[in-house]
Amino acid sequence: MVKINDTNLLDVIGLNTRFFTEEGVIPAVNDVSFAIRKGEIFGLVGESGSGKTVTAHSIMGLVQPPGRVVSGKIVFEGTDLLTLSREQMEDVRGRRIGMVFQEPMTALNPVLRIGEQISEVLEIHTSLSGNAMKERTYELLTQVGFDEPRKRYIQYPHQLSGGQRQRVLMAMAIACNPSLIIADEPTTALDVATESQILGLIEGLIARLGMSMLFITHDLTIVRSMGQSVGLMYAGRMVERNTVGEFFAKPLHPYGQGLLESVYGFSGSGRLKAIPGSVPNLSELPDGCTFHPRCPHAMDICRGDEPVIKEVGKDQWVRCYLY
Ligand SMILES: Nc1ncnc2c1ncn2[C@@H]1O[C@H](COP(=O)(O)OP(=O)(O)O)[C@@H](O)[C@H]1O
Ligand code: SF4
Ligand SMILES: [Mg+2]
């Protein structure tokens, strides 16, 4: 269980999200718990299909039918978001929680000028209007690194590069001074040089504005360079939560150990070793620990009941019978 305390901005507790499809119930998010402290970047990492986006959508109230959050608590600034009405949740989204997604083109309206789209966020969630709103929009464009905000204001999304569009989304995300930004693979569609610029921008903004961030990625190297805490997901479960320092020095979960070996090589030797097997299909999960068919340490007990996640040190949690 995650203890709720006032240094935490967000407490996700025992979250379960399912998709009720014609082929059966898909358990996309299972008993996921984690906390994000005020001012920290929490890296949520896992392979494609491990449940990262569904976790983010669950927090923001954006899970669409046939999907539904079936149980858990999402305590944000002292309120369980799962108890809010649709209107109350719409107010939280954009005003208290900003969002940045992987594909900036689909998140922007192609027929509206950049400045108008940023102003729209201010119009919905703040009391600003007229010139004050325009000035605030220029200020936001400057904050995300545009030299000539007045020129950018009147441009359309297709006139910008992918990196510039991601900056615009960042401006919209921070427009109302939210306390939390959720970024879901914000740089995955960008080239490496643009990616590092955008990551630098994000890191600087978060620190300067005193916001917290849930940073979702499949890329361990990004978490290592900018997160303080890390949550590792596998087959819809959180299998390890740790500080970034401890995780990259000595991961607790055999899956985390395998991942680090596949990305950095044995003890950083550069000799890479892939984890055998592949991520299981969520509709036909193995009994017991979902990682047991691929785990070099699997024991009889691992094929019985699924292990629960437990605290094994300060800020260190793992879902594994070895502990
Ligand atoms: N709309 C949907 N309908 C049915 N199943 C879904 C839907 N969206 C997601 N899922 C299930 O949830 C799993 C996790 O998805 P997702 O959170 O997008 O993974 P990630 O972001 O880690 O790549 C998918 O592999 C799929 O089985
Ligand atoms: S519970 Fe067992 S199978 Fe699962 S990761 Fe731990 S040792 Fe491996
Ligand atoms: Mg995703």
Short mmCIF file of C-alpha atoms and ligand atoms in Angstrom, two decimals:
data_model
loop_
_atom_site.label_atom_id
_atom_site.label_comp_id
_atom_site.label_asym_id
_atom_site.label_seq_id
_atom_site.Cartn_x
_atom_site.Cartn_y
_atom_site.Cartn_z
CA MET A 1 0.00 0.00 0.00
CA VAL A 2 1.15 3.50 -0.75
CA LYS A 3 1.01 5.71 2.32
CA ILE A 4 -0.67 8.99 1.59
CA ASN A 5 1.26 11.95 2.93
CA ASP A 6 1.35 15.60 2.05
CA THR A 7 4.72 15.49 0.34
CA ASN A 8 2.98 13.46 -2.36
CA LEU A 9 1.16 15.27 -5.13
CA LEU A 10 -0.33 12.12 -6.60
CA ASP A 11 -1.04 8.74 -5.01
CA VAL A 12 -2.23 5.97 -7.30
CA ILE A 13 -3.43 3.11 -5.14
CA GLY A 14 -4.41 -0.37 -6.35
CA LEU A 15 -5.52 0.82 -9.79
CA ASN A 16 -7.28 -1.73 -12.00
CA THR A 17 -8.41 -0.90 -15.55
CA ARG A 18 -10.09 -3.44 -17.86
CA PHE A 19 -11.25 -3.53 -21.47
CA PHE A 20 -14.50 -5.44 -21.85
CA THR A 21 -14.14 -6.65 -25.45
CA GLU A 22 -16.18 -9.20 -27.40
CA GLU A 23 -13.22 -11.58 -27.17
CA GLY A 24 -13.12 -11.26 -23.39
CA VAL A 25 -11.94 -9.03 -20.57
CA ILE A 26 -8.45 -7.57 -21.07
CA PRO A 27 -6.74 -6.71 -17.75
CA ALA A 28 -4.65 -3.78 -19.05
CA VAL A 29 -3.75 -2.32 -15.64
CA ASN A 30 -3.52 -4.54 -12.54
CA ASP A 31 -3.03 -3.44 -8.97
CA VAL A 32 -0.82 -0.52 -9.99
CA SER A 33 0.30 1.72 -7.12
CA PHE A 34 2.79 4.56 -7.06
CA ALA A 35 3.29 8.05 -5.69
CA ILE A 36 4.71 11.21 -7.25
CA ARG A 37 6.24 13.74 -4.88
CA LYS A 38 5.96 17.48 -5.27
CA GLY A 39 8.58 18.68 -7.74
CA GLU A 40 9.79 15.28 -8.90
CA ILE A 41 9.95 13.60 -12.31
CA PHE A 42 8.63 10.04 -12.07
CA GLY A 43 9.64 7.85 -15.00
CA LEU A 44 7.12 5.15 -15.89
CA VAL A 45 8.92 2.66 -18.08
CA GLY A 46 8.07 -0.64 -19.75
CA GLU A 47 7.94 -2.31 -23.14
CA SER A 48 5.19 -1.56 -25.64
CA GLY A 49 1.87 -2.99 -24.45
CA SER A 50 2.81 -3.05 -20.75
CA GLY A 51 -0.01 -0.66 -19.76
CA LYS A 52 1.71 2.72 -19.51
CA THR A 53 -0.70 4.69 -21.67
CA VAL A 54 -3.76 3.06 -20.11
CA THR A 55 -2.38 4.02 -16.67
CA ALA A 56 -2.00 7.65 -17.83
CA HIS A 57 -5.47 7.67 -19.36
CA SER A 58 -6.90 6.23 -16.14
CA ILE A 59 -5.39 9.11 -14.14
CA MET A 60 -6.78 11.70 -16.55
CA GLY A 61 -10.22 10.15 -16.86
CA LEU A 62 -9.68 9.46 -20.55
CA VAL A 63 -10.24 5.69 -20.71
CA GLN A 64 -12.80 5.12 -23.46
CA PRO A 65 -15.39 2.30 -23.66
CA PRO A 66 -15.12 -0.65 -23.79
CA GLY A 67 -12.44 0.25 -21.23
CA ARG A 68 -13.16 1.24 -17.64
CA VAL A 69 -11.33 1.83 -14.37
CA VAL A 70 -12.85 -0.90 -12.19
CA SER A 71 -11.17 -0.18 -8.85
CA GLY A 72 -8.52 1.78 -7.02
CA LYS A 73 -7.89 5.32 -5.87
CA ILE A 74 -6.20 8.20 -7.67
CA VAL A 75 -5.58 10.82 -5.00
CA PHE A 76 -4.42 14.10 -6.53
CA GLU A 77 -4.03 17.24 -4.40
CA GLY A 78 -6.04 15.50 -1.70
CA THR A 79 -9.01 14.45 -3.88
CA ASP A 80 -9.75 10.99 -5.29
CA LEU A 81 -10.18 11.79 -9.00
CA LEU A 82 -12.29 8.67 -9.46
CA THR A 83 -15.04 10.26 -7.37
CA LEU A 84 -15.30 13.39 -9.56
CA SER A 85 -18.06 14.08 -12.08
CA ARG A 86 -17.23 14.43 -15.76
CA GLU A 87 -17.39 18.25 -15.51
CA GLN A 88 -15.18 18.35 -12.43
CA MET A 89 -12.67 16.09 -14.17
CA GLU A 90 -12.65 18.29 -17.28
CA ASP A 91 -11.72 21.21 -15.05
CA VAL A 92 -8.85 19.28 -13.42
CA ARG A 93 -7.60 18.25 -16.86
CA GLY A 94 -5.82 21.22 -18.40
CA ARG A 95 -5.99 23.40 -15.29
CA ARG A 96 -4.35 21.25 -12.59
CA ILE A 97 -2.93 18.44 -14.79
CA GLY A 98 -1.30 19.32 -18.12
CA MET A 99 -0.75 16.71 -20.82
CA VAL A 100 1.72 16.14 -23.63
CA PHE A 101 1.33 13.23 -26.03
CA GLN A 102 3.52 11.37 -28.48
CA GLU A 103 1.92 12.65 -31.68
CA PRO A 104 1.77 16.45 -31.59
CA MET A 105 0.03 16.71 -34.97
CA THR A 106 -3.07 14.83 -33.85
CA ALA A 107 -3.22 16.79 -30.58
CA LEU A 108 -3.31 20.12 -32.46
CA ASN A 109 -6.15 21.49 -34.56
CA PRO A 110 -4.81 21.84 -38.14
CA VAL A 111 -7.07 24.79 -39.04
CA LEU A 112 -6.43 26.94 -35.96
CA ARG A 113 -3.45 29.25 -35.48
CA ILE A 114 -0.92 28.19 -32.80
CA GLY A 115 -1.66 31.24 -30.66
CA GLU A 116 -5.40 30.68 -30.79
CA GLN A 117 -4.99 27.10 -29.60
CA ILE A 118 -2.93 28.17 -26.61
CA SER A 119 -5.37 31.00 -25.87
CA GLU A 120 -8.23 28.52 -25.98
CA VAL A 121 -6.76 26.67 -22.98
CA LEU A 122 -6.53 29.98 -21.09
CA GLU A 123 -10.07 30.92 -22.09
CA ILE A 124 -11.53 27.65 -20.79
CA HIS A 125 -9.64 27.49 -17.52
CA THR A 126 -8.72 31.05 -16.48
CA SER A 127 -10.38 34.46 -16.19
CA LEU A 128 -7.98 35.98 -18.74
CA SER A 129 -9.37 37.56 -21.92
CA GLY A 130 -8.47 40.05 -24.64
CA ASN A 131 -5.00 41.57 -24.50
CA ALA A 132 -4.06 39.98 -21.19
CA MET A 133 -4.72 36.57 -22.72
CA LYS A 134 -2.66 37.44 -25.79
CA GLU A 135 0.23 38.67 -23.65
CA ARG A 136 0.13 35.49 -21.59
CA THR A 137 0.19 33.45 -24.83
CA TYR A 138 3.29 35.36 -26.03
CA GLU A 139 4.88 34.72 -22.65
CA LEU A 140 4.15 30.98 -22.91
CA LEU A 141 5.58 30.82 -26.45
CA THR A 142 8.74 32.50 -25.16
CA GLN A 143 8.95 30.10 -22.19
CA VAL A 144 8.99 27.09 -24.53
CA GLY A 145 11.84 28.58 -26.52
CA PHE A 146 10.37 30.55 -29.44
CA ASP A 147 12.31 33.77 -30.18
CA GLU A 148 9.54 35.57 -32.06
CA PRO A 149 6.30 34.77 -30.23
CA ARG A 150 4.21 37.23 -32.27
CA LYS A 151 5.26 35.53 -35.50
CA ARG A 152 4.60 32.06 -34.08
CA TYR A 153 1.20 33.10 -32.75
CA ILE A 154 -0.24 33.44 -36.27
CA GLN A 155 1.27 30.25 -37.72
CA TYR A 156 -0.58 26.99 -38.34
CA PRO A 157 0.61 23.57 -37.06
CA HIS A 158 1.70 22.39 -40.53
CA GLN A 159 4.13 25.33 -40.75
CA LEU A 160 6.09 23.98 -37.76
CA SER A 161 8.53 21.08 -37.40
CA GLY A 162 7.76 18.12 -35.14
CA GLY A 163 9.94 19.53 -32.38
CA GLN A 164 8.29 22.96 -32.64
CA ARG A 165 4.83 21.38 -32.46
CA GLN A 166 5.91 19.53 -29.31
CA ARG A 167 6.97 22.92 -27.85
CA VAL A 168 3.50 24.28 -28.60
CA LEU A 169 1.92 21.32 -26.79
CA MET A 170 4.23 21.99 -23.85
CA ALA A 171 3.06 25.64 -23.84
CA MET A 172 -0.57 24.44 -23.72
CA ALA A 173 0.28 21.95 -20.96
CA ILE A 174 1.86 24.60 -18.69
CA ALA A 175 -0.56 27.41 -19.63
CA CYS A 176 -2.60 27.31 -16.41
CA ASN A 177 0.31 26.54 -14.06
CA PRO A 178 -0.77 22.97 -13.34
CA SER A 179 0.99 21.12 -10.54
CA LEU A 180 1.38 17.94 -12.61
CA ILE A 181 2.33 17.32 -16.23
CA ILE A 182 1.74 13.90 -17.77
CA ALA A 183 3.95 13.31 -20.80
CA ASP A 184 3.38 10.08 -22.75
CA GLU A 185 6.39 9.30 -24.97
CA PRO A 186 6.65 12.99 -25.95
CA THR A 187 9.86 12.56 -27.94
CA THR A 188 9.39 9.11 -29.50
CA ALA A 189 8.44 10.54 -32.92
CA LEU A 190 11.40 12.97 -33.00
CA ASP A 191 14.96 12.57 -34.30
CA VAL A 192 17.72 12.20 -31.71
CA ALA A 193 18.99 15.80 -31.81
CA THR A 194 15.48 17.28 -31.50
CA GLU A 195 14.68 14.77 -28.77
CA SER A 196 17.55 15.96 -26.59
CA GLN A 197 16.51 19.60 -27.10
CA ILE A 198 12.92 18.86 -26.09
CA LEU A 199 14.01 16.80 -23.06
CA GLY A 200 16.24 19.68 -21.97
CA LEU A 201 13.37 22.12 -22.37
CA ILE A 202 10.98 19.89 -20.39
CA GLU A 203 13.47 19.35 -17.58
CA GLY A 204 14.20 23.08 -17.32
CA LEU A 205 10.54 24.09 -17.32
CA ILE A 206 9.54 21.52 -14.70
CA ALA A 207 12.31 22.68 -12.37
CA ARG A 208 11.76 26.40 -12.95
CA LEU A 209 7.97 26.24 -12.55
CA GLY A 210 8.14 23.81 -9.61
CA MET A 211 5.85 21.26 -11.28
CA SER A 212 5.86 17.46 -10.98
CA MET A 213 5.88 15.16 -13.95
CA LEU A 214 4.81 11.67 -14.87
CA PHE A 215 7.16 10.89 -17.75
CA ILE A 216 6.18 7.80 -19.73
CA THR A 217 8.71 6.14 -21.99
CA HIS A 218 9.94 2.78 -23.25
CA ASP A 219 13.46 4.26 -23.28
CA LEU A 220 15.47 3.51 -20.12
CA THR A 221 18.19 6.00 -21.05
CA ILE A 222 15.70 8.88 -20.83
CA VAL A 223 14.56 7.84 -17.34
CA ARG A 224 18.17 7.54 -16.26
CA SER A 225 19.01 11.05 -17.45
CA MET A 226 16.00 12.94 -16.11
CA GLY A 227 13.94 11.06 -13.53
CA GLN A 228 14.21 10.92 -9.73
CA SER A 229 11.95 7.88 -9.28
CA VAL A 230 11.16 5.03 -11.61
CA GLY A 231 8.26 2.61 -11.94
CA LEU A 232 8.79 -0.48 -14.08
CA MET A 233 5.74 -2.05 -15.71
CA TYR A 234 5.40 -5.57 -17.11
CA ALA A 235 2.20 -7.11 -18.49
CA GLY A 236 -0.03 -4.49 -16.84
CA ARG A 237 1.68 -4.74 -13.44
CA MET A 238 4.05 -2.44 -11.61
CA VAL A 239 6.85 -4.91 -10.87
CA GLU A 240 9.36 -2.51 -9.31
CA ARG A 241 9.41 1.03 -7.90
CA ASN A 242 12.75 2.49 -7.01
CA THR A 243 14.89 5.61 -6.98
CA VAL A 244 16.62 6.18 -10.31
CA GLY A 245 20.04 5.91 -8.64
CA GLU A 246 19.30 2.53 -7.02
CA PHE A 247 17.48 1.13 -10.05
CA PHE A 248 20.32 1.78 -12.46
CA ALA A 249 22.95 0.63 -9.96
CA LYS A 250 21.16 -2.50 -8.75
CA PRO A 251 17.67 -3.25 -10.10
CA LEU A 252 15.61 -5.45 -7.77
CA HIS A 253 13.28 -7.31 -10.13
CA PRO A 254 14.70 -9.99 -12.47
CA TYR A 255 12.88 -8.24 -15.35
CA GLY A 256 14.61 -4.96 -14.50
CA GLN A 257 17.93 -6.80 -14.30
CA GLY A 258 17.31 -8.37 -17.71
CA LEU A 259 16.32 -5.05 -19.25
CA LEU A 260 19.44 -3.31 -17.99
CA GLU A 261 21.58 -6.15 -19.36
CA SER A 262 19.87 -5.83 -22.72
CA VAL A 263 20.40 -2.06 -22.86
CA TYR A 264 23.75 -1.52 -21.14
CA GLY A 265 25.35 -5.00 -21.11
CA PHE A 266 26.62 -7.01 -18.13
CA SER A 267 27.69 -4.56 -15.43
CA GLY A 268 28.10 -1.95 -18.11
CA SER A 269 30.53 -4.14 -20.12
CA GLY A 270 28.69 -3.34 -23.34
CA ARG A 271 28.01 -7.06 -24.04
CA LEU A 272 24.25 -7.09 -24.55
CA LYS A 273 22.05 -10.05 -23.67
CA ALA A 274 18.39 -10.08 -24.66
CA ILE A 275 15.76 -11.43 -22.25
CA PRO A 276 14.59 -14.80 -23.67
CA GLY A 277 10.95 -15.14 -24.74
CA SER A 278 8.52 -12.27 -25.24
CA VAL A 279 5.95 -10.20 -23.34
CA PRO A 280 2.85 -12.37 -22.78
CA ASN A 281 -0.50 -11.55 -24.37
CA LEU A 282 -2.74 -9.96 -21.70
CA SER A 283 -5.63 -12.26 -22.56
CA GLU A 284 -3.56 -15.41 -21.90
CA LEU A 285 -1.31 -14.56 -18.98
CA PRO A 286 0.65 -17.33 -17.23
CA ASP A 287 -0.40 -18.29 -13.68
CA GLY A 288 1.62 -16.97 -10.77
CA CYS A 289 4.28 -14.40 -11.52
CA THR A 290 3.61 -13.15 -15.07
CA PHE A 291 7.37 -13.06 -15.68
CA HIS A 292 8.06 -16.67 -14.66
CA PRO A 293 8.37 -18.18 -18.19
CA ARG A 294 11.26 -15.77 -18.86
CA CYS A 295 12.82 -15.57 -15.43
CA PRO A 296 16.24 -17.16 -14.79
CA HIS A 297 15.39 -17.40 -11.04
CA ALA A 298 11.90 -18.93 -11.32
CA MET A 299 11.00 -21.30 -8.44
CA ASP A 300 7.99 -23.57 -7.85
CA ILE A 301 6.25 -20.90 -5.80
CA CYS A 302 6.45 -18.50 -8.78
CA ARG A 303 4.01 -20.71 -10.74
CA GLY A 304 1.39 -20.68 -7.95
CA ASP A 305 -0.11 -17.44 -6.68
CA GLU A 306 0.97 -14.11 -8.10
CA PRO A 307 3.43 -12.27 -5.82
CA VAL A 308 2.26 -8.97 -4.29
CA ILE A 309 4.39 -5.86 -4.48
CA LYS A 310 6.16 -5.14 -1.20
CA GLU A 311 8.45 -2.57 0.33
CA VAL A 312 12.02 -3.82 0.70
CA GLY A 313 13.83 -0.57 1.47
CA LYS A 314 13.30 3.17 1.57
CA ASP A 315 11.37 4.05 -1.61
CA GLN A 316 12.05 0.54 -2.92
CA TRP A 317 9.23 -1.83 -3.84
CA VAL A 318 9.31 -5.10 -5.75
CA ARG A 319 6.82 -7.76 -6.88
CA CYS A 320 8.93 -10.92 -6.64
CA TYR A 321 9.27 -14.00 -4.39
CA LEU A 322 13.05 -13.56 -4.14
CA TYR A 323 12.40 -10.79 -1.57
N1 LIG B 1 -9.00 0.27 -26.71
C1 LIG B 1 -8.52 -0.90 -26.27
N2 LIG B 1 -9.24 -2.03 -26.40
C2 LIG B 1 -8.78 -3.21 -25.93
N3 LIG B 1 -7.60 -3.37 -25.32
C3 LIG B 1 -6.83 -2.29 -25.16
C4 LIG B 1 -7.24 -0.99 -25.62
N4 LIG B 1 -6.27 -0.10 -25.32
C5 LIG B 1 -5.30 -0.81 -24.69
N5 LIG B 1 -5.63 -2.12 -24.60
C6 LIG B 1 -4.84 -3.20 -23.98
O1 LIG B 1 -4.00 -2.64 -23.01
C7 LIG B 1 -2.65 -3.01 -23.25
C8 LIG B 1 -1.73 -1.93 -22.78
O2 LIG B 1 -1.82 -0.85 -23.66
P1 LIG B 1 -1.00 0.49 -23.46
O3 LIG B 1 -1.28 1.07 -22.12
O4 LIG B 1 -1.32 1.34 -24.62
O5 LIG B 1 0.51 0.00 -23.51
P2 LIG B 1 1.85 0.90 -23.55
O6 LIG B 1 1.46 2.33 -23.48
O7 LIG B 1 2.65 0.45 -22.37
O8 LIG B 1 2.52 0.53 -24.83
C9 LIG B 1 -2.59 -3.32 -24.73
O9 LIG B 1 -1.58 -4.24 -25.03
C10 LIG B 1 -3.96 -3.90 -24.99
O10 LIG B 1 -3.97 -5.29 -24.67
S1 SF4 B 2 8.51 -14.07 -8.59
FE1 SF4 B 2 9.77 -15.77 -9.32
S2 SF4 B 2 9.46 -15.83 -11.55
FE2 SF4 B 2 8.75 -13.85 -10.81
S3 SF4 B 2 10.46 -12.49 -11.07
FE3 SF4 B 2 10.56 -13.25 -8.96
S4 SF4 B 2 11.87 -15.08 -9.07
FE4 SF4 B 2 11.27 -14.57 -11.16
MG MG B 3 1.78 3.89 -24.85
#
